[in-house]
Amino acid sequence: DKLNPNYSKGWEWYSQAWSHYRGESVVGEGTPAYSNRTYSAQTAGRIHTFNPEMKIIYMVREPLARQVSYWQMVIRDSYQYPERNKNLVPAARKGFESFLTLPDGYATGGTRYNYQLEPYLKLFPREQVLVSFLEDWKVNRKAEAERILGFLNLDPSKMDTSQKVVLNSAADSKRHTMLQRLVVKSNL
């Protein structure tokens, strides 16, 4: 499977990701790739085959903010990882508006949340799927954490939601040098 090279390694290989499991009530994993139906149409079915009782938490953000963030990531990554998204880079470097005109929804497909979520809702009962918005986290992190913990049948009183945890933020990435910004701005 060209788009999911790890899938060909089999369930036994994937199960190794859970080797640390010691009877916890809930274990999980997360990646935006699982919801990218454009690149990975079989993922929902594969997840259902792996565990039809699984609960799905689909985290989204305001669509325009997500598109801008994705555009910025494509440009930033083009310097660190030249082979990644190389078909998107020329349009991205021409500017955000050019990036949005890419064919096949490359720039906008990830924000078509109903389209991305549809295969999961066909396979999993609605009570096993929860949609969470980044904006809700920003407004009231404690309330959103409690809502998700409730969905997972976990006691919110046992989790410390006072700590702000930020993972995978753009601030953690190497920033453009002045030269890189000039190249992008100049469409070189």
PDB file of C-alpha atoms in Angstrom:
ATOM      1  CA  ASP A   1       0.000   0.000   0.000  1.00  0.00           C
ATOM      2  CA  LYS A   2       1.902   3.022  -1.306  1.00  0.00           C
ATOM      3  CA  LEU A   3      -0.011   5.602   0.742  1.00  0.00           C
ATOM      4  CA  ASN A   4       0.119   3.555   3.952  1.00  0.00           C
ATOM      5  CA  PRO A   5       3.431   1.683   3.866  1.00  0.00           C
ATOM      6  CA  ASN A   6       3.101   0.526   7.477  1.00  0.00           C
ATOM      7  CA  TYR A   7      -0.211  -1.209   6.782  1.00  0.00           C
ATOM      8  CA  SER A   8       1.543  -3.918   4.763  1.00  0.00           C
ATOM      9  CA  LYS A   9       3.529  -4.820   7.901  1.00  0.00           C
ATOM     10  CA  GLY A  10       0.359  -6.352   9.331  1.00  0.00           C
ATOM     11  CA  TRP A  11      -1.696  -6.273  12.528  1.00  0.00           C
ATOM     12  CA  GLU A  12       1.006  -8.037  14.524  1.00  0.00           C
ATOM     13  CA  TRP A  13       3.460  -5.238  13.731  1.00  0.00           C
ATOM     14  CA  TYR A  14       0.835  -2.594  14.567  1.00  0.00           C
ATOM     15  CA  SER A  15      -0.014  -4.328  17.853  1.00  0.00           C
ATOM     16  CA  GLN A  16       3.563  -3.696  18.995  1.00  0.00           C
ATOM     17  CA  ALA A  17       2.546  -0.047  19.389  1.00  0.00           C
ATOM     18  CA  TRP A  18       0.516  -1.241  22.368  1.00  0.00           C
ATOM     19  CA  SER A  19       3.247  -3.346  23.985  1.00  0.00           C
ATOM     20  CA  HIS A  20       3.337  -0.906  26.903  1.00  0.00           C
ATOM     21  CA  TYR A  21      -0.339  -1.582  27.654  1.00  0.00           C
ATOM     22  CA  ARG A  22      -0.746  -2.856  31.213  1.00  0.00           C
ATOM     23  CA  GLY A  23      -4.507  -3.010  31.623  1.00  0.00           C
ATOM     24  CA  GLU A  24      -5.283   0.720  31.516  1.00  0.00           C
ATOM     25  CA  SER A  25      -8.955   1.529  30.905  1.00  0.00           C
ATOM     26  CA  VAL A  26      -8.127   3.432  27.737  1.00  0.00           C
ATOM     27  CA  VAL A  27      -5.134   3.557  25.423  1.00  0.00           C
ATOM     28  CA  GLY A  28      -4.975   5.496  22.231  1.00  0.00           C
ATOM     29  CA  GLU A  29      -3.103   6.990  19.387  1.00  0.00           C
ATOM     30  CA  GLY A  30      -3.664  10.006  17.223  1.00  0.00           C
ATOM     31  CA  THR A  31      -2.671  11.353  13.860  1.00  0.00           C
ATOM     32  CA  PRO A  32      -4.318  13.588  11.273  1.00  0.00           C
ATOM     33  CA  ALA A  33      -3.427  10.983   8.638  1.00  0.00           C
ATOM     34  CA  TYR A  34      -6.222   8.703   9.855  1.00  0.00           C
ATOM     35  CA  SER A  35      -8.830  11.229   8.835  1.00  0.00           C
ATOM     36  CA  ASN A  36      -7.388  12.087   5.432  1.00  0.00           C
ATOM     37  CA  ARG A  37      -9.797  10.229   3.208  1.00  0.00           C
ATOM     38  CA  THR A  38      -8.275  11.759   0.069  1.00  0.00           C
ATOM     39  CA  TYR A  39      -4.973   9.964   0.631  1.00  0.00           C
ATOM     40  CA  SER A  40      -6.172   7.020   2.647  1.00  0.00           C
ATOM     41  CA  ALA A  41      -9.704   5.950   1.768  1.00  0.00           C
ATOM     42  CA  GLN A  42      -9.429   2.535   3.462  1.00  0.00           C
ATOM     43  CA  THR A  43      -8.367   3.777   6.898  1.00  0.00           C
ATOM     44  CA  ALA A  44     -11.819   3.835   8.533  1.00  0.00           C
ATOM     45  CA  GLY A  45     -12.480   0.253   7.419  1.00  0.00           C
ATOM     46  CA  ARG A  46      -9.077  -0.879   8.613  1.00  0.00           C
ATOM     47  CA  ILE A  47      -9.617   0.728  12.003  1.00  0.00           C
ATOM     48  CA  HIS A  48     -13.030  -0.923  12.255  1.00  0.00           C
ATOM     49  CA  THR A  49     -11.512  -4.301  11.361  1.00  0.00           C
ATOM     50  CA  PHE A  50      -8.820  -3.798  14.005  1.00  0.00           C
ATOM     51  CA  ASN A  51     -11.350  -2.898  16.716  1.00  0.00           C
ATOM     52  CA  PRO A  52     -15.065  -2.305  15.982  1.00  0.00           C
ATOM     53  CA  GLU A  53     -15.569  -1.217  19.613  1.00  0.00           C
ATOM     54  CA  MET A  54     -13.049   1.600  19.277  1.00  0.00           C
ATOM     55  CA  LYS A  55     -14.073   5.126  20.150  1.00  0.00           C
ATOM     56  CA  ILE A  56     -13.122   7.785  17.642  1.00  0.00           C
ATOM     57  CA  ILE A  57     -12.285  11.341  18.691  1.00  0.00           C
ATOM     58  CA  TYR A  58     -12.136  13.617  15.670  1.00  0.00           C
ATOM     59  CA  MET A  59     -10.440  16.909  16.495  1.00  0.00           C
ATOM     60  CA  VAL A  60     -10.975  19.819  14.130  1.00  0.00           C
ATOM     61  CA  ARG A  61     -10.345  23.528  13.978  1.00  0.00           C
ATOM     62  CA  GLU A  62     -11.869  26.496  12.227  1.00  0.00           C
ATOM     63  CA  PRO A  63     -11.435  25.632   8.521  1.00  0.00           C
ATOM     64  CA  LEU A  64      -9.686  28.794   7.320  1.00  0.00           C
ATOM     65  CA  ALA A  65      -7.232  28.758  10.232  1.00  0.00           C
ATOM     66  CA  ARG A  66      -6.494  25.103   9.440  1.00  0.00           C
ATOM     67  CA  GLN A  67      -5.855  25.876   5.758  1.00  0.00           C
ATOM     68  CA  VAL A  68      -3.504  28.753   6.605  1.00  0.00           C
ATOM     69  CA  SER A  69      -1.658  26.524   9.068  1.00  0.00           C
ATOM     70  CA  TYR A  70      -1.337  23.743   6.487  1.00  0.00           C
ATOM     71  CA  TRP A  71      -0.037  26.193   3.862  1.00  0.00           C
ATOM     72  CA  GLN A  72       2.563  27.498   6.324  1.00  0.00           C
ATOM     73  CA  MET A  73       3.586  23.937   7.220  1.00  0.00           C
ATOM     74  CA  VAL A  74       4.057  22.981   3.555  1.00  0.00           C
ATOM     75  CA  ILE A  75       6.358  25.959   3.026  1.00  0.00           C
ATOM     76  CA  ARG A  76       8.271  25.407   6.279  1.00  0.00           C
ATOM     77  CA  ASP A  77       8.692  21.680   5.630  1.00  0.00           C
ATOM     78  CA  SER A  78       9.840  22.271   2.047  1.00  0.00           C
ATOM     79  CA  TYR A  79      13.172  23.481   3.409  1.00  0.00           C
ATOM     80  CA  GLN A  80      13.682  20.785   6.019  1.00  0.00           C
ATOM     81  CA  TYR A  81      12.172  17.868   4.069  1.00  0.00           C
ATOM     82  CA  PRO A  82      12.415  18.667   0.335  1.00  0.00           C
ATOM     83  CA  GLU A  83      10.736  15.408  -0.751  1.00  0.00           C
ATOM     84  CA  ARG A  84       7.661  15.892   1.460  1.00  0.00           C
ATOM     85  CA  ASN A  85       4.669  17.440  -0.327  1.00  0.00           C
ATOM     86  CA  LYS A  86       6.848  18.385  -3.292  1.00  0.00           C
ATOM     87  CA  ASN A  87       3.789  18.528  -5.576  1.00  0.00           C
ATOM     88  CA  LEU A  88       2.279  21.228  -3.308  1.00  0.00           C
ATOM     89  CA  VAL A  89       5.367  23.403  -2.807  1.00  0.00           C
ATOM     90  CA  PRO A  90       5.359  25.432  -6.060  1.00  0.00           C
ATOM     91  CA  ALA A  91       1.794  26.640  -5.515  1.00  0.00           C
ATOM     92  CA  ALA A  92       2.408  27.204  -1.796  1.00  0.00           C
ATOM     93  CA  ARG A  93       5.424  29.385  -2.495  1.00  0.00           C
ATOM     94  CA  LYS A  94       3.347  31.528  -4.862  1.00  0.00           C
ATOM     95  CA  GLY A  95       1.077  32.440  -1.959  1.00  0.00           C
ATOM     96  CA  PHE A  96      -1.953  31.299  -0.029  1.00  0.00           C
ATOM     97  CA  GLU A  97      -4.455  32.052  -2.801  1.00  0.00           C
ATOM     98  CA  SER A  98      -2.428  30.006  -5.278  1.00  0.00           C
ATOM     99  CA  PHE A  99      -2.219  27.174  -2.750  1.00  0.00           C
ATOM    100  CA  LEU A 100      -6.018  27.083  -2.446  1.00  0.00           C
ATOM    101  CA  THR A 101      -6.402  26.510  -6.185  1.00  0.00           C
ATOM    102  CA  LEU A 102      -4.544  23.182  -6.197  1.00  0.00           C
ATOM    103  CA  PRO A 103      -6.558  20.401  -7.891  1.00  0.00           C
ATOM    104  CA  ASP A 104      -8.135  17.448  -6.101  1.00  0.00           C
ATOM    105  CA  GLY A 105      -8.662  19.373  -2.869  1.00  0.00           C
ATOM    106  CA  TYR A 106      -5.041  19.040  -1.733  1.00  0.00           C
ATOM    107  CA  ALA A 107      -5.243  22.319   0.136  1.00  0.00           C
ATOM    108  CA  THR A 108      -8.890  22.246   1.167  1.00  0.00           C
ATOM    109  CA  GLY A 109      -9.741  18.551   1.480  1.00  0.00           C
ATOM    110  CA  GLY A 110      -8.668  18.305   5.100  1.00  0.00           C
ATOM    111  CA  THR A 111     -11.245  20.913   6.076  1.00  0.00           C
ATOM    112  CA  ARG A 112     -14.141  19.081   4.457  1.00  0.00           C
ATOM    113  CA  TYR A 113     -14.888  17.564   7.834  1.00  0.00           C
ATOM    114  CA  ASN A 114     -18.191  15.953   6.859  1.00  0.00           C
ATOM    115  CA  TYR A 115     -16.484  14.180   3.929  1.00  0.00           C
ATOM    116  CA  GLN A 116     -13.574  13.024   6.089  1.00  0.00           C
ATOM    117  CA  LEU A 117     -15.818  11.770   8.894  1.00  0.00           C
ATOM    118  CA  GLU A 118     -18.419  10.050   6.684  1.00  0.00           C
ATOM    119  CA  PRO A 119     -16.743   6.602   6.434  1.00  0.00           C
ATOM    120  CA  TYR A 120     -16.349   6.450  10.221  1.00  0.00           C
ATOM    121  CA  LEU A 121     -20.019   7.261  10.764  1.00  0.00           C
ATOM    122  CA  LYS A 122     -20.990   4.501   8.334  1.00  0.00           C
ATOM    123  CA  LEU A 123     -18.973   1.921  10.273  1.00  0.00           C
ATOM    124  CA  PHE A 124     -19.108   3.046  13.903  1.00  0.00           C
ATOM    125  CA  PRO A 125     -22.260   3.820  15.904  1.00  0.00           C
ATOM    126  CA  ARG A 126     -22.690   7.560  16.516  1.00  0.00           C
ATOM    127  CA  GLU A 127     -22.124   7.060  20.269  1.00  0.00           C
ATOM    128  CA  GLN A 128     -18.588   5.866  19.464  1.00  0.00           C
ATOM    129  CA  VAL A 129     -17.652   9.067  17.599  1.00  0.00           C
ATOM    130  CA  LEU A 130     -16.976  12.448  19.195  1.00  0.00           C
ATOM    131  CA  VAL A 131     -16.051  15.671  17.412  1.00  0.00           C
ATOM    132  CA  SER A 132     -13.952  18.156  19.372  1.00  0.00           C
ATOM    133  CA  PHE A 133     -13.073  21.684  18.248  1.00  0.00           C
ATOM    134  CA  LEU A 134      -9.702  23.304  18.916  1.00  0.00           C
ATOM    135  CA  GLU A 135     -11.542  26.548  19.603  1.00  0.00           C
ATOM    136  CA  ASP A 136     -13.424  24.845  22.466  1.00  0.00           C
ATOM    137  CA  TRP A 137     -10.069  23.860  23.965  1.00  0.00           C
ATOM    138  CA  LYS A 138      -8.932  27.464  23.768  1.00  0.00           C
ATOM    139  CA  VAL A 139     -12.091  28.830  25.398  1.00  0.00           C
ATOM    140  CA  ASN A 140     -12.476  26.256  28.166  1.00  0.00           C
ATOM    141  CA  ARG A 141      -9.846  23.534  28.222  1.00  0.00           C
ATOM    142  CA  LYS A 142     -11.192  22.001  31.443  1.00  0.00           C
ATOM    143  CA  ALA A 143     -14.759  21.665  30.139  1.00  0.00           C
ATOM    144  CA  GLU A 144     -13.600  20.134  26.846  1.00  0.00           C
ATOM    145  CA  ALA A 145     -11.271  17.705  28.639  1.00  0.00           C
ATOM    146  CA  GLU A 146     -14.144  16.663  30.908  1.00  0.00           C
ATOM    147  CA  ARG A 147     -16.416  16.151  27.890  1.00  0.00           C
ATOM    148  CA  ILE A 148     -13.829  13.908  26.219  1.00  0.00           C
ATOM    149  CA  LEU A 149     -13.093  11.997  29.420  1.00  0.00           C
ATOM    150  CA  GLY A 150     -16.833  11.444  29.857  1.00  0.00           C
ATOM    151  CA  PHE A 151     -17.030  10.129  26.286  1.00  0.00           C
ATOM    152  CA  LEU A 152     -14.246   7.678  27.174  1.00  0.00           C
ATOM    153  CA  ASN A 153     -16.035   6.706  30.410  1.00  0.00           C
ATOM    154  CA  LEU A 154     -13.161   8.057  32.471  1.00  0.00           C
ATOM    155  CA  ASP A 155     -13.565   9.979  35.707  1.00  0.00           C
ATOM    156  CA  PRO A 156     -12.603  13.626  35.020  1.00  0.00           C
ATOM    157  CA  SER A 157     -11.836  14.195  38.706  1.00  0.00           C
ATOM    158  CA  LYS A 158      -8.805  11.901  38.420  1.00  0.00           C
ATOM    159  CA  MET A 159      -7.079  13.927  35.707  1.00  0.00           C
ATOM    160  CA  ASP A 160      -5.106  17.086  36.204  1.00  0.00           C
ATOM    161  CA  THR A 161      -6.421  19.419  33.508  1.00  0.00           C
ATOM    162  CA  SER A 162      -4.692  22.483  34.958  1.00  0.00           C
ATOM    163  CA  GLN A 163      -1.472  21.978  33.005  1.00  0.00           C
ATOM    164  CA  LYS A 164      -1.283  23.459  29.540  1.00  0.00           C
ATOM    165  CA  VAL A 165       0.290  20.931  27.209  1.00  0.00           C
ATOM    166  CA  VAL A 166       1.217  21.952  23.690  1.00  0.00           C
ATOM    167  CA  LEU A 167       2.514  19.293  21.350  1.00  0.00           C
ATOM    168  CA  ASN A 168       3.511  19.550  17.708  1.00  0.00           C
ATOM    169  CA  SER A 169       3.222  23.318  17.573  1.00  0.00           C
ATOM    170  CA  ALA A 170       4.712  25.377  14.798  1.00  0.00           C
ATOM    171  CA  ALA A 171       6.790  27.134  17.457  1.00  0.00           C
ATOM    172  CA  ASP A 172       8.656  23.866  17.984  1.00  0.00           C
ATOM    173  CA  SER A 173       9.767  23.798  14.357  1.00  0.00           C
ATOM    174  CA  LYS A 174      12.860  25.366  12.939  1.00  0.00           C
ATOM    175  CA  ARG A 175      11.998  28.879  11.793  1.00  0.00           C
ATOM    176  CA  HIS A 176      12.729  30.257   8.355  1.00  0.00           C
ATOM    177  CA  THR A 177      15.947  32.148   7.984  1.00  0.00           C
ATOM    178  CA  MET A 178      15.775  35.615   6.492  1.00  0.00           C
ATOM    179  CA  LEU A 179      17.002  34.156   3.192  1.00  0.00           C
ATOM    180  CA  GLN A 180      14.254  31.499   3.141  1.00  0.00           C
ATOM    181  CA  ARG A 181      11.581  34.171   3.749  1.00  0.00           C
ATOM    182  CA  LEU A 182      13.032  36.283   0.941  1.00  0.00           C
ATOM    183  CA  VAL A 183      13.005  33.315  -1.456  1.00  0.00           C
ATOM    184  CA  VAL A 184       9.365  32.544  -0.669  1.00  0.00           C
ATOM    185  CA  LYS A 185       8.300  36.184  -0.907  1.00  0.00           C
ATOM    186  CA  SER A 186      10.116  36.579  -4.214  1.00  0.00           C
ATOM    187  CA  ASN A 187       8.562  33.412  -5.715  1.00  0.00           C
ATOM    188  CA  LEU A 188      12.022  32.081  -6.550  1.00  0.00           C
TER     189      LEU A 188
END
